[in-house]
Amino acid sequence: MKAVRYHGPGQPFGLEEVDRREPEGGEVLVRITASGMCRTELHFKSGLLDLGVAPVTMGHEAVGRIEVVGEGVSPGRADERVIIYYYLGCLECAYCHVGDEHLCPNLRAEYGFISDGGYAEYITVPARNAVPLPAAIPDIEAAPIGCGVTTAVHAAKLAEPEIGEWVVVYGVGGVGFGLVQLARATGARTIAVGRSAAKLDKALELGAEVAVNASEETAAERIRRITGGAGADVVYECVGTEESMKEASGALGRRGRLVFVGYSPDSFTVHPMQLVVFEQKVMGAVGATLNDLYEAVDLVERGVVRTVVDRTLTLEQFESGLNALERGELVGRAVLVPDR
Ligand SMILES: [Zn+2]
Ligand SMILES: [Zn+2]
């Protein structure tokens, strides 16, 4: 089968012919029909994210149809439409015991990170990692649920925005669009911050109350004005550059929660007095639990969250998708659709 492979930090990805892995006991072979492209792949490519495993097939937002069921898996699952949960924890540690597989220190697999992922024609995973997809969600629209929506669900659970609170979504990409919609569904008031008019328009369409263009105005100042001087209760930092982190932290109000979702090579600096005097919290949110994925699928099925797909590409066109992502041209996800 064809697969887009990572070969180590700073090296280009390659579209290659590789053997697909036949399912062992408890596993299923999934024929991939849609695979979302995430900024994480750019972090692999640049070397910012280096997990020391290569070569490995990229992609952690895979959707497809179960083609082969391994021993011990219900034959009734053959032909089922599924979305992949990309973590496989040890299932024995204290984190796994409470469902926090994304924090497992002994991961057995992480598809698209340390295990072969979704930029391919097939993926082989344990049956429990292949989560059923309702008929109401088409494959291409489902792909961004895998990381984009699940990461938003997980971050929102950590930040706990409340009715009437001011929520800033700094960076309106795959995760940001989900966060805007979840904040609105909570009854919070939402401010989207970005640098692209097209992305900000989409955020407004999805329920943001105000859009702030950070290339035209100082985001923190504007957010202070919008909130009557109080600052934001929650800021989701989906960008993580020196400038965005400064503005995000500057926009944070009393008991504000600053949640890092995105990152870049830059480091975050804050004077502790700000955290002390205003009782602020700074935290990170990574990935999602299996339960978060079930909830994300349900939220999309019920129309609470809509995924945003900018374009579809073939596996052969993966490079143009990554380039568009890097240049900030995509409003929502680029989704790879293997042609056959
Ligand atoms: Zn574990
Ligand atoms: Zn991702």
mmCIF file of C-alpha atoms and ligand atoms in Angstrom:
data_model
loop_
_atom_site.group_PDB
_atom_site.id
_atom_site.type_symbol
_atom_site.label_atom_id
_atom_site.label_comp_id
_atom_site.label_asym_id
_atom_site.label_seq_id
_atom_site.Cartn_x
_atom_site.Cartn_y
_atom_site.Cartn_z
ATOM 1 C CA MET A 1 0.000 0.000 0.000
ATOM 2 C CA LYS A 2 0.981 3.630 -0.313
ATOM 3 C CA ALA A 3 1.914 5.563 2.832
ATOM 4 C CA VAL A 4 3.441 8.950 3.692
ATOM 5 C CA ARG A 5 6.463 8.216 5.880
ATOM 6 C CA TYR A 6 8.480 10.263 8.359
ATOM 7 C CA HIS A 7 12.225 9.525 8.399
ATOM 8 C CA GLY A 8 13.498 11.666 11.251
ATOM 9 C CA PRO A 9 13.721 15.322 12.299
ATOM 10 C CA GLY A 10 14.326 17.826 9.520
ATOM 11 C CA GLN A 11 13.955 15.197 6.793
ATOM 12 C CA PRO A 12 11.309 15.359 4.091
ATOM 13 C CA PHE A 13 8.347 12.961 4.249
ATOM 14 C CA GLY A 14 8.171 10.416 1.427
ATOM 15 C CA LEU A 15 5.241 8.743 -0.312
ATOM 16 C CA GLU A 16 6.324 5.111 -0.317
ATOM 17 C CA GLU A 17 5.152 1.607 -1.008
ATOM 18 C CA VAL A 18 5.024 -0.343 2.283
ATOM 19 C CA ASP A 19 3.522 -3.637 3.479
ATOM 20 C CA ARG A 20 0.254 -3.307 5.302
ATOM 21 C CA ARG A 21 0.108 -5.166 8.606
ATOM 22 C CA GLU A 22 -2.471 -7.963 8.791
ATOM 23 C CA PRO A 23 -4.588 -7.829 11.968
ATOM 24 C CA GLU A 24 -3.611 -10.038 14.874
ATOM 25 C CA GLY A 25 -5.980 -11.242 17.591
ATOM 26 C CA GLY A 26 -8.254 -8.414 18.778
ATOM 27 C CA GLU A 27 -7.275 -6.134 15.897
ATOM 28 C CA VAL A 28 -9.003 -4.879 12.769
ATOM 29 C CA LEU A 29 -7.682 -3.812 9.379
ATOM 30 C CA VAL A 30 -9.276 -0.527 8.322
ATOM 31 C CA ARG A 31 -9.316 0.689 4.711
ATOM 32 C CA ILE A 32 -8.779 4.437 5.082
ATOM 33 C CA THR A 33 -11.190 6.739 3.271
ATOM 34 C CA ALA A 34 -10.244 10.099 4.825
ATOM 35 C CA SER A 35 -7.288 11.326 6.845
ATOM 36 C CA GLY A 36 -7.000 14.824 8.312
ATOM 37 C CA MET A 37 -3.762 16.824 8.266
ATOM 38 C CA CYS A 38 -2.715 18.411 11.555
ATOM 39 C CA ARG A 39 -0.075 21.007 12.468
ATOM 40 C CA THR A 40 1.653 18.246 14.451
ATOM 41 C CA GLU A 41 2.978 16.876 11.166
ATOM 42 C CA LEU A 42 4.759 20.203 10.573
ATOM 43 C CA HIS A 43 6.310 19.887 14.044
ATOM 44 C CA PHE A 44 7.608 16.425 13.095
ATOM 45 C CA LYS A 45 8.971 17.762 9.833
ATOM 46 C CA SER A 46 10.777 20.712 11.443
ATOM 47 C CA GLY A 47 12.172 18.545 14.240
ATOM 48 C CA LEU A 48 10.409 20.507 17.024
ATOM 49 C CA LEU A 49 8.618 17.260 17.891
ATOM 50 C CA ASP A 50 11.073 14.354 17.931
ATOM 51 C CA LEU A 51 9.861 11.115 19.497
ATOM 52 C CA GLY A 52 12.857 9.122 18.286
ATOM 53 C CA VAL A 53 10.847 6.641 16.216
ATOM 54 C CA ALA A 54 11.449 6.423 12.444
ATOM 55 C CA PRO A 55 10.435 5.505 9.889
ATOM 56 C CA VAL A 56 6.766 5.830 10.753
ATOM 57 C CA THR A 57 3.604 6.616 8.777
ATOM 58 C CA MET A 58 2.221 10.060 9.659
ATOM 59 C CA GLY A 59 -1.419 10.966 10.365
ATOM 60 C CA HIS A 60 -3.616 10.680 13.460
ATOM 61 C CA GLU A 61 -7.041 11.662 12.075
ATOM 62 C CA ALA A 62 -8.053 8.527 10.205
ATOM 63 C CA VAL A 63 -11.521 7.440 9.131
ATOM 64 C CA GLY A 64 -12.363 4.314 7.161
ATOM 65 C CA ARG A 65 -14.156 1.027 6.889
ATOM 66 C CA ILE A 66 -13.229 -2.212 8.653
ATOM 67 C CA GLU A 67 -12.106 -4.642 5.976
ATOM 68 C CA VAL A 68 -10.707 -7.552 8.027
ATOM 69 C CA VAL A 69 -11.494 -8.508 11.614
ATOM 70 C CA GLY A 70 -8.837 -10.387 13.573
ATOM 71 C CA GLU A 71 -9.425 -13.371 15.807
ATOM 72 C CA GLY A 72 -11.658 -12.653 18.760
ATOM 73 C CA VAL A 73 -13.287 -9.579 17.172
ATOM 74 C CA SER A 74 -17.020 -9.790 16.479
ATOM 75 C CA PRO A 75 -17.443 -10.684 12.774
ATOM 76 C CA GLY A 76 -20.397 -8.293 12.840
ATOM 77 C CA ARG A 77 -17.917 -5.412 12.820
ATOM 78 C CA ALA A 78 -16.745 -6.205 9.278
ATOM 79 C CA ASP A 79 -17.631 -3.355 6.924
ATOM 80 C CA GLU A 80 -18.314 -0.975 9.830
ATOM 81 C CA ARG A 81 -17.448 2.723 9.310
ATOM 82 C CA VAL A 82 -15.019 3.825 12.012
ATOM 83 C CA ILE A 83 -12.831 6.656 13.270
ATOM 84 C CA ILE A 84 -9.492 5.850 14.885
ATOM 85 C CA TYR A 85 -8.595 6.687 18.496
ATOM 86 C CA TYR A 86 -4.884 7.322 18.132
ATOM 87 C CA TYR A 87 -3.606 6.387 21.614
ATOM 88 C CA LEU A 88 -3.129 2.861 22.905
ATOM 89 C CA GLY A 89 -2.019 2.973 26.523
ATOM 90 C CA CYS A 90 -0.602 0.128 28.599
ATOM 91 C CA LEU A 91 -4.085 -0.150 30.177
ATOM 92 C CA GLU A 92 -2.382 -1.107 33.449
ATOM 93 C CA CYS A 93 -1.014 2.147 34.914
ATOM 94 C CA ALA A 94 -2.738 4.663 37.187
ATOM 95 C CA TYR A 95 -3.448 6.988 34.217
ATOM 96 C CA CYS A 96 -4.922 4.242 32.032
ATOM 97 C CA HIS A 97 -7.034 2.956 34.933
ATOM 98 C CA VAL A 98 -8.981 6.225 34.982
ATOM 99 C CA GLY A 99 -9.121 6.564 31.191
ATOM 100 C CA ASP A 100 -6.259 9.048 30.845
ATOM 101 C CA GLU A 101 -4.520 6.960 28.198
ATOM 102 C CA HIS A 102 -3.122 10.106 26.576
ATOM 103 C CA LEU A 103 -0.889 10.520 29.655
ATOM 104 C CA CYS A 104 0.238 6.870 29.819
ATOM 105 C CA PRO A 105 4.033 6.733 30.305
ATOM 106 C CA ASN A 106 4.156 3.297 28.628
ATOM 107 C CA LEU A 107 2.106 3.756 25.459
ATOM 108 C CA ARG A 108 1.831 0.587 23.403
ATOM 109 C CA ALA A 109 1.014 2.623 20.332
ATOM 110 C CA GLU A 110 0.317 6.174 19.226
ATOM 111 C CA TYR A 111 -0.824 6.128 15.634
ATOM 112 C CA GLY A 112 0.796 8.796 13.487
ATOM 113 C CA PHE A 113 3.372 9.532 16.221
ATOM 114 C CA ILE A 114 5.303 6.374 17.201
ATOM 115 C CA SER A 115 3.147 3.852 15.300
ATOM 116 C CA ASP A 116 2.030 3.758 11.673
ATOM 117 C CA GLY A 117 -0.821 6.231 11.202
ATOM 118 C CA GLY A 118 -3.437 7.397 8.759
ATOM 119 C CA TYR A 119 -1.575 8.928 5.795
ATOM 120 C CA ALA A 120 -1.951 5.563 4.064
ATOM 121 C CA GLU A 121 -4.404 3.258 2.377
ATOM 122 C CA TYR A 122 -4.822 1.023 5.425
ATOM 123 C CA ILE A 123 -4.280 1.081 9.184
ATOM 124 C CA THR A 124 -4.277 -1.829 11.644
ATOM 125 C CA VAL A 125 -5.482 -1.118 15.197
ATOM 126 C CA PRO A 126 -7.098 -2.930 18.134
ATOM 127 C CA ALA A 127 -10.876 -3.162 17.640
ATOM 128 C CA ARG A 128 -11.461 -0.839 20.646
ATOM 129 C CA ASN A 129 -9.447 1.912 18.865
ATOM 130 C CA ALA A 130 -11.852 1.738 15.894
ATOM 131 C CA VAL A 131 -14.808 3.784 17.136
ATOM 132 C CA PRO A 132 -18.121 3.382 15.232
ATOM 133 C CA LEU A 133 -19.113 6.364 13.102
ATOM 134 C CA PRO A 134 -22.813 7.283 12.729
ATOM 135 C CA ALA A 135 -24.236 7.338 9.184
ATOM 136 C CA ALA A 136 -25.090 11.049 9.592
ATOM 137 C CA ILE A 137 -21.399 12.058 9.510
ATOM 138 C CA PRO A 138 -19.745 11.641 6.086
ATOM 139 C CA ASP A 139 -16.158 10.338 6.070
ATOM 140 C CA ILE A 140 -14.483 13.581 4.991
ATOM 141 C CA GLU A 141 -16.324 15.680 7.583
ATOM 142 C CA ALA A 142 -15.541 13.024 10.203
ATOM 143 C CA ALA A 143 -11.764 13.123 9.733
ATOM 144 C CA PRO A 144 -11.155 16.364 11.711
ATOM 145 C CA ILE A 145 -12.995 14.892 14.702
ATOM 146 C CA GLY A 146 -10.076 12.521 15.391
ATOM 147 C CA CYS A 147 -7.710 15.202 16.690
ATOM 148 C CA GLY A 148 -9.293 18.623 16.004
ATOM 149 C CA VAL A 149 -12.599 18.141 17.822
ATOM 150 C CA THR A 150 -11.323 15.688 20.456
ATOM 151 C CA THR A 151 -8.513 18.052 21.450
ATOM 152 C CA ALA A 152 -11.068 20.861 21.785
ATOM 153 C CA VAL A 153 -13.358 18.686 23.928
ATOM 154 C CA HIS A 154 -10.459 17.708 26.158
ATOM 155 C CA ALA A 155 -9.138 21.277 26.549
ATOM 156 C CA ALA A 156 -12.638 22.576 27.315
ATOM 157 C CA LYS A 157 -13.018 19.999 30.082
ATOM 158 C CA LEU A 158 -9.769 21.226 31.663
ATOM 159 C CA ALA A 159 -10.645 24.926 31.370
ATOM 160 C CA GLU A 160 -14.277 24.512 32.482
ATOM 161 C CA PRO A 161 -15.745 27.662 30.913
ATOM 162 C CA GLU A 162 -18.989 28.678 32.575
ATOM 163 C CA ILE A 163 -22.180 30.419 31.470
ATOM 164 C CA GLY A 164 -21.511 34.100 30.778
ATOM 165 C CA GLU A 165 -17.732 33.858 31.065
ATOM 166 C CA TRP A 166 -15.498 35.423 28.443
ATOM 167 C CA VAL A 167 -13.620 32.807 26.451
ATOM 168 C CA VAL A 168 -10.827 33.720 24.040
ATOM 169 C CA VAL A 169 -9.851 31.280 21.327
ATOM 170 C CA TYR A 170 -6.417 32.429 20.207
ATOM 171 C CA GLY A 171 -5.781 30.803 16.835
ATOM 172 C CA VAL A 172 -8.634 29.621 14.667
ATOM 173 C CA GLY A 173 -7.512 26.388 13.041
ATOM 174 C CA GLY A 174 -8.783 22.832 13.387
ATOM 175 C CA VAL A 175 -8.897 22.893 17.195
ATOM 176 C CA GLY A 176 -9.893 26.562 17.474
ATOM 177 C CA PHE A 177 -13.100 26.139 15.463
ATOM 178 C CA GLY A 178 -14.145 23.333 17.821
ATOM 179 C CA LEU A 179 -13.355 25.448 20.888
ATOM 180 C CA VAL A 180 -15.434 28.373 19.581
ATOM 181 C CA GLN A 181 -18.467 26.106 19.132
ATOM 182 C CA LEU A 182 -18.052 24.362 22.493
ATOM 183 C CA ALA A 183 -17.724 27.710 24.307
ATOM 184 C CA ARG A 184 -20.882 28.946 22.651
ATOM 185 C CA ALA A 185 -22.730 25.726 23.495
ATOM 186 C CA THR A 186 -21.702 26.248 27.140
ATOM 187 C CA GLY A 187 -23.288 29.696 27.186
ATOM 188 C CA ALA A 188 -19.951 31.478 27.379
ATOM 189 C CA ARG A 189 -19.136 34.626 25.357
ATOM 190 C CA THR A 190 -16.512 33.967 22.764
ATOM 191 C CA ILE A 191 -13.758 36.091 21.227
ATOM 192 C CA ALA A 192 -11.806 34.600 18.325
ATOM 193 C CA VAL A 193 -8.307 35.912 17.657
ATOM 194 C CA GLY A 194 -6.442 35.279 14.415
ATOM 195 C CA ARG A 195 -4.529 36.887 11.585
ATOM 196 C CA SER A 196 -6.615 35.762 8.639
ATOM 197 C CA ALA A 197 -9.889 37.490 7.781
ATOM 198 C CA ALA A 198 -11.231 34.300 6.171
ATOM 199 C CA LYS A 199 -10.601 32.209 9.300
ATOM 200 C CA LEU A 200 -12.066 34.897 11.559
ATOM 201 C CA ASP A 201 -15.185 35.096 9.358
ATOM 202 C CA LYS A 202 -15.570 31.343 9.727
ATOM 203 C CA ALA A 203 -15.192 31.667 13.517
ATOM 204 C CA LEU A 204 -17.967 34.293 13.555
ATOM 205 C CA GLU A 205 -20.148 32.006 11.444
ATOM 206 C CA LEU A 206 -19.553 29.208 13.975
ATOM 207 C CA GLY A 207 -20.646 31.309 16.928
ATOM 208 C CA ALA A 208 -17.837 33.624 18.012
ATOM 209 C CA GLU A 209 -19.281 36.926 19.286
ATOM 210 C CA VAL A 210 -16.296 39.083 18.360
ATOM 211 C CA ALA A 211 -13.340 38.561 16.035
ATOM 212 C CA VAL A 212 -10.006 40.238 16.735
ATOM 213 C CA ASN A 213 -7.455 40.453 13.941
ATOM 214 C CA ALA A 214 -4.070 40.297 15.685
ATOM 215 C CA SER A 215 -2.292 41.673 12.628
ATOM 216 C CA GLU A 216 -4.329 44.887 12.850
ATOM 217 C CA GLU A 217 -4.663 45.494 16.585
ATOM 218 C CA THR A 218 -3.078 44.530 19.916
ATOM 219 C CA ALA A 219 -5.139 41.528 20.952
ATOM 220 C CA ALA A 220 -4.752 41.893 24.740
ATOM 221 C CA GLU A 221 -5.756 45.581 24.683
ATOM 222 C CA ARG A 222 -8.775 44.899 22.503
ATOM 223 C CA ILE A 223 -9.883 41.982 24.700
ATOM 224 C CA ARG A 224 -9.576 44.224 27.791
ATOM 225 C CA ARG A 225 -11.835 46.770 26.101
ATOM 226 C CA ILE A 226 -14.385 44.153 25.032
ATOM 227 C CA THR A 227 -14.574 42.714 28.551
ATOM 228 C CA GLY A 228 -14.941 46.115 30.210
ATOM 229 C CA GLY A 229 -11.400 45.991 31.570
ATOM 230 C CA ALA A 230 -11.854 42.670 33.370
ATOM 231 C CA GLY A 231 -9.992 40.462 30.931
ATOM 232 C CA ALA A 232 -10.890 36.956 29.816
ATOM 233 C CA ASP A 233 -11.893 34.082 32.081
ATOM 234 C CA VAL A 234 -10.474 31.463 29.733
ATOM 235 C CA VAL A 235 -7.869 31.844 27.011
ATOM 236 C CA TYR A 236 -7.137 28.877 24.764
ATOM 237 C CA GLU A 237 -3.664 29.397 23.299
ATOM 238 C CA CYS A 238 -3.651 27.446 20.034
ATOM 239 C CA VAL A 239 -0.667 29.249 18.483
ATOM 240 C CA GLY A 240 2.157 29.365 21.028
ATOM 241 C CA THR A 241 4.433 31.980 19.506
ATOM 242 C CA GLU A 242 6.190 34.627 21.613
ATOM 243 C CA GLU A 243 3.730 37.266 20.428
ATOM 244 C CA SER A 244 0.551 35.197 20.855
ATOM 245 C CA MET A 245 1.618 33.990 24.324
ATOM 246 C CA LYS A 246 2.284 37.566 25.446
ATOM 247 C CA GLU A 247 -1.121 38.714 24.195
ATOM 248 C CA ALA A 248 -2.917 35.651 25.591
ATOM 249 C CA SER A 249 -1.395 36.131 29.016
ATOM 250 C CA GLY A 250 -2.020 39.904 28.849
ATOM 251 C CA ALA A 251 -5.696 39.275 28.109
ATOM 252 C CA LEU A 252 -6.228 37.022 31.121
ATOM 253 C CA GLY A 253 -8.431 38.319 33.949
ATOM 254 C CA ARG A 254 -8.888 37.442 37.622
ATOM 255 C CA ARG A 255 -9.053 33.657 38.204
ATOM 256 C CA GLY A 256 -8.345 33.356 34.472
ATOM 257 C CA ARG A 257 -7.314 30.004 33.013
ATOM 258 C CA LEU A 258 -4.724 30.027 30.252
ATOM 259 C CA VAL A 259 -4.736 26.720 28.429
ATOM 260 C CA PHE A 260 -1.927 25.867 26.030
ATOM 261 C CA VAL A 261 -2.954 23.723 23.100
ATOM 262 C CA GLY A 262 -0.495 24.874 20.435
ATOM 263 C CA TYR A 263 3.233 25.406 20.592
ATOM 264 C CA SER A 264 6.157 26.657 18.531
ATOM 265 C CA PRO A 265 9.908 26.830 19.255
ATOM 266 C CA ASP A 266 9.241 29.884 21.489
ATOM 267 C CA SER A 267 9.129 29.803 25.309
ATOM 268 C CA PHE A 268 6.477 31.295 27.563
ATOM 269 C CA THR A 269 7.411 34.002 30.051
ATOM 270 C CA VAL A 270 5.156 35.432 32.721
ATOM 271 C CA HIS A 271 5.891 37.291 35.929
ATOM 272 C CA PRO A 272 4.605 35.193 38.850
ATOM 273 C CA MET A 273 3.112 38.312 40.443
ATOM 274 C CA GLN A 274 0.455 38.342 37.741
ATOM 275 C CA LEU A 275 -0.508 34.741 38.589
ATOM 276 C CA VAL A 276 -0.406 35.420 42.349
ATOM 277 C CA VAL A 277 -2.314 38.677 42.443
ATOM 278 C CA PHE A 278 -5.030 37.543 40.030
ATOM 279 C CA GLU A 279 -5.082 33.858 41.085
ATOM 280 C CA GLN A 280 -4.575 32.740 37.519
ATOM 281 C CA LYS A 281 -3.912 29.238 36.276
ATOM 282 C CA VAL A 282 -1.671 28.199 33.400
ATOM 283 C CA MET A 283 -2.104 24.692 32.057
ATOM 284 C CA GLY A 284 -1.579 22.505 29.035
ATOM 285 C CA ALA A 285 -3.970 20.190 27.224
ATOM 286 C CA VAL A 286 -2.749 17.343 25.061
ATOM 287 C CA GLY A 287 -4.773 14.972 22.901
ATOM 288 C CA ALA A 288 -7.809 13.294 24.330
ATOM 289 C CA THR A 289 -9.186 10.220 26.044
ATOM 290 C CA LEU A 290 -11.126 7.468 24.268
ATOM 291 C CA ASN A 291 -14.216 8.787 26.009
ATOM 292 C CA ASP A 292 -13.504 12.289 24.622
ATOM 293 C CA LEU A 293 -13.594 10.774 21.120
ATOM 294 C CA TYR A 294 -16.981 9.122 21.753
ATOM 295 C CA GLU A 295 -18.254 12.483 23.031
ATOM 296 C CA ALA A 296 -16.760 14.369 20.078
ATOM 297 C CA VAL A 297 -18.501 12.027 17.623
ATOM 298 C CA ASP A 298 -21.775 12.552 19.497
ATOM 299 C CA LEU A 299 -21.353 16.364 19.475
ATOM 300 C CA VAL A 300 -20.811 16.353 15.708
ATOM 301 C CA GLU A 301 -23.700 13.937 15.100
ATOM 302 C CA ARG A 302 -26.024 16.226 17.087
ATOM 303 C CA GLY A 303 -24.810 19.307 15.208
ATOM 304 C CA VAL A 304 -23.402 20.996 18.330
ATOM 305 C CA VAL A 305 -19.986 21.070 16.642
ATOM 306 C CA ARG A 306 -19.408 21.288 12.910
ATOM 307 C CA THR A 307 -16.066 20.314 11.441
ATOM 308 C CA VAL A 308 -14.506 22.575 8.837
ATOM 309 C CA VAL A 309 -12.796 21.058 5.807
ATOM 310 C CA ASP A 310 -10.926 23.415 3.497
ATOM 311 C CA ARG A 311 -10.010 20.915 0.793
ATOM 312 C CA THR A 312 -9.479 17.266 -0.018
ATOM 313 C CA LEU A 313 -6.269 15.955 -1.550
ATOM 314 C CA THR A 314 -4.948 12.591 -2.686
ATOM 315 C CA LEU A 315 -2.082 10.923 -0.810
ATOM 316 C CA GLU A 316 0.178 11.978 -3.700
ATOM 317 C CA GLN A 317 -0.712 15.618 -2.976
ATOM 318 C CA PHE A 318 0.214 15.489 0.733
ATOM 319 C CA GLU A 319 3.076 17.965 0.241
ATOM 320 C CA SER A 320 0.779 20.686 -1.117
ATOM 321 C CA GLY A 321 -1.500 20.188 1.897
ATOM 322 C CA LEU A 322 1.399 20.605 4.324
ATOM 323 C CA ASN A 323 2.624 23.685 2.461
ATOM 324 C CA ALA A 324 -0.828 25.288 2.565
ATOM 325 C CA LEU A 325 -1.065 24.513 6.288
ATOM 326 C CA GLU A 326 2.359 26.030 6.926
ATOM 327 C CA ARG A 327 1.474 29.190 4.989
ATOM 328 C CA GLY A 328 -1.728 29.569 7.014
ATOM 329 C CA GLU A 329 -3.898 29.294 3.908
ATOM 330 C CA LEU A 330 -6.302 26.640 5.167
ATOM 331 C CA VAL A 331 -9.660 27.567 6.653
ATOM 332 C CA GLY A 332 -10.150 24.296 8.525
ATOM 333 C CA ARG A 333 -8.583 20.991 7.663
ATOM 334 C CA ALA A 334 -7.018 19.571 4.533
ATOM 335 C CA VAL A 335 -8.148 15.950 4.301
ATOM 336 C CA LEU A 336 -6.256 13.257 2.400
ATOM 337 C CA VAL A 337 -8.448 10.844 0.480
ATOM 338 C CA PRO A 338 -6.527 7.811 -0.860
ATOM 339 C CA ASP A 339 -7.649 7.207 -4.444
ATOM 340 C CA ARG A 340 -7.944 3.715 -5.772
HETATM 341 ZN ZN ZN B 1 -0.839 3.226 30.972
HETATM 342 ZN ZN ZN B 2 -3.479 16.638 15.730
#
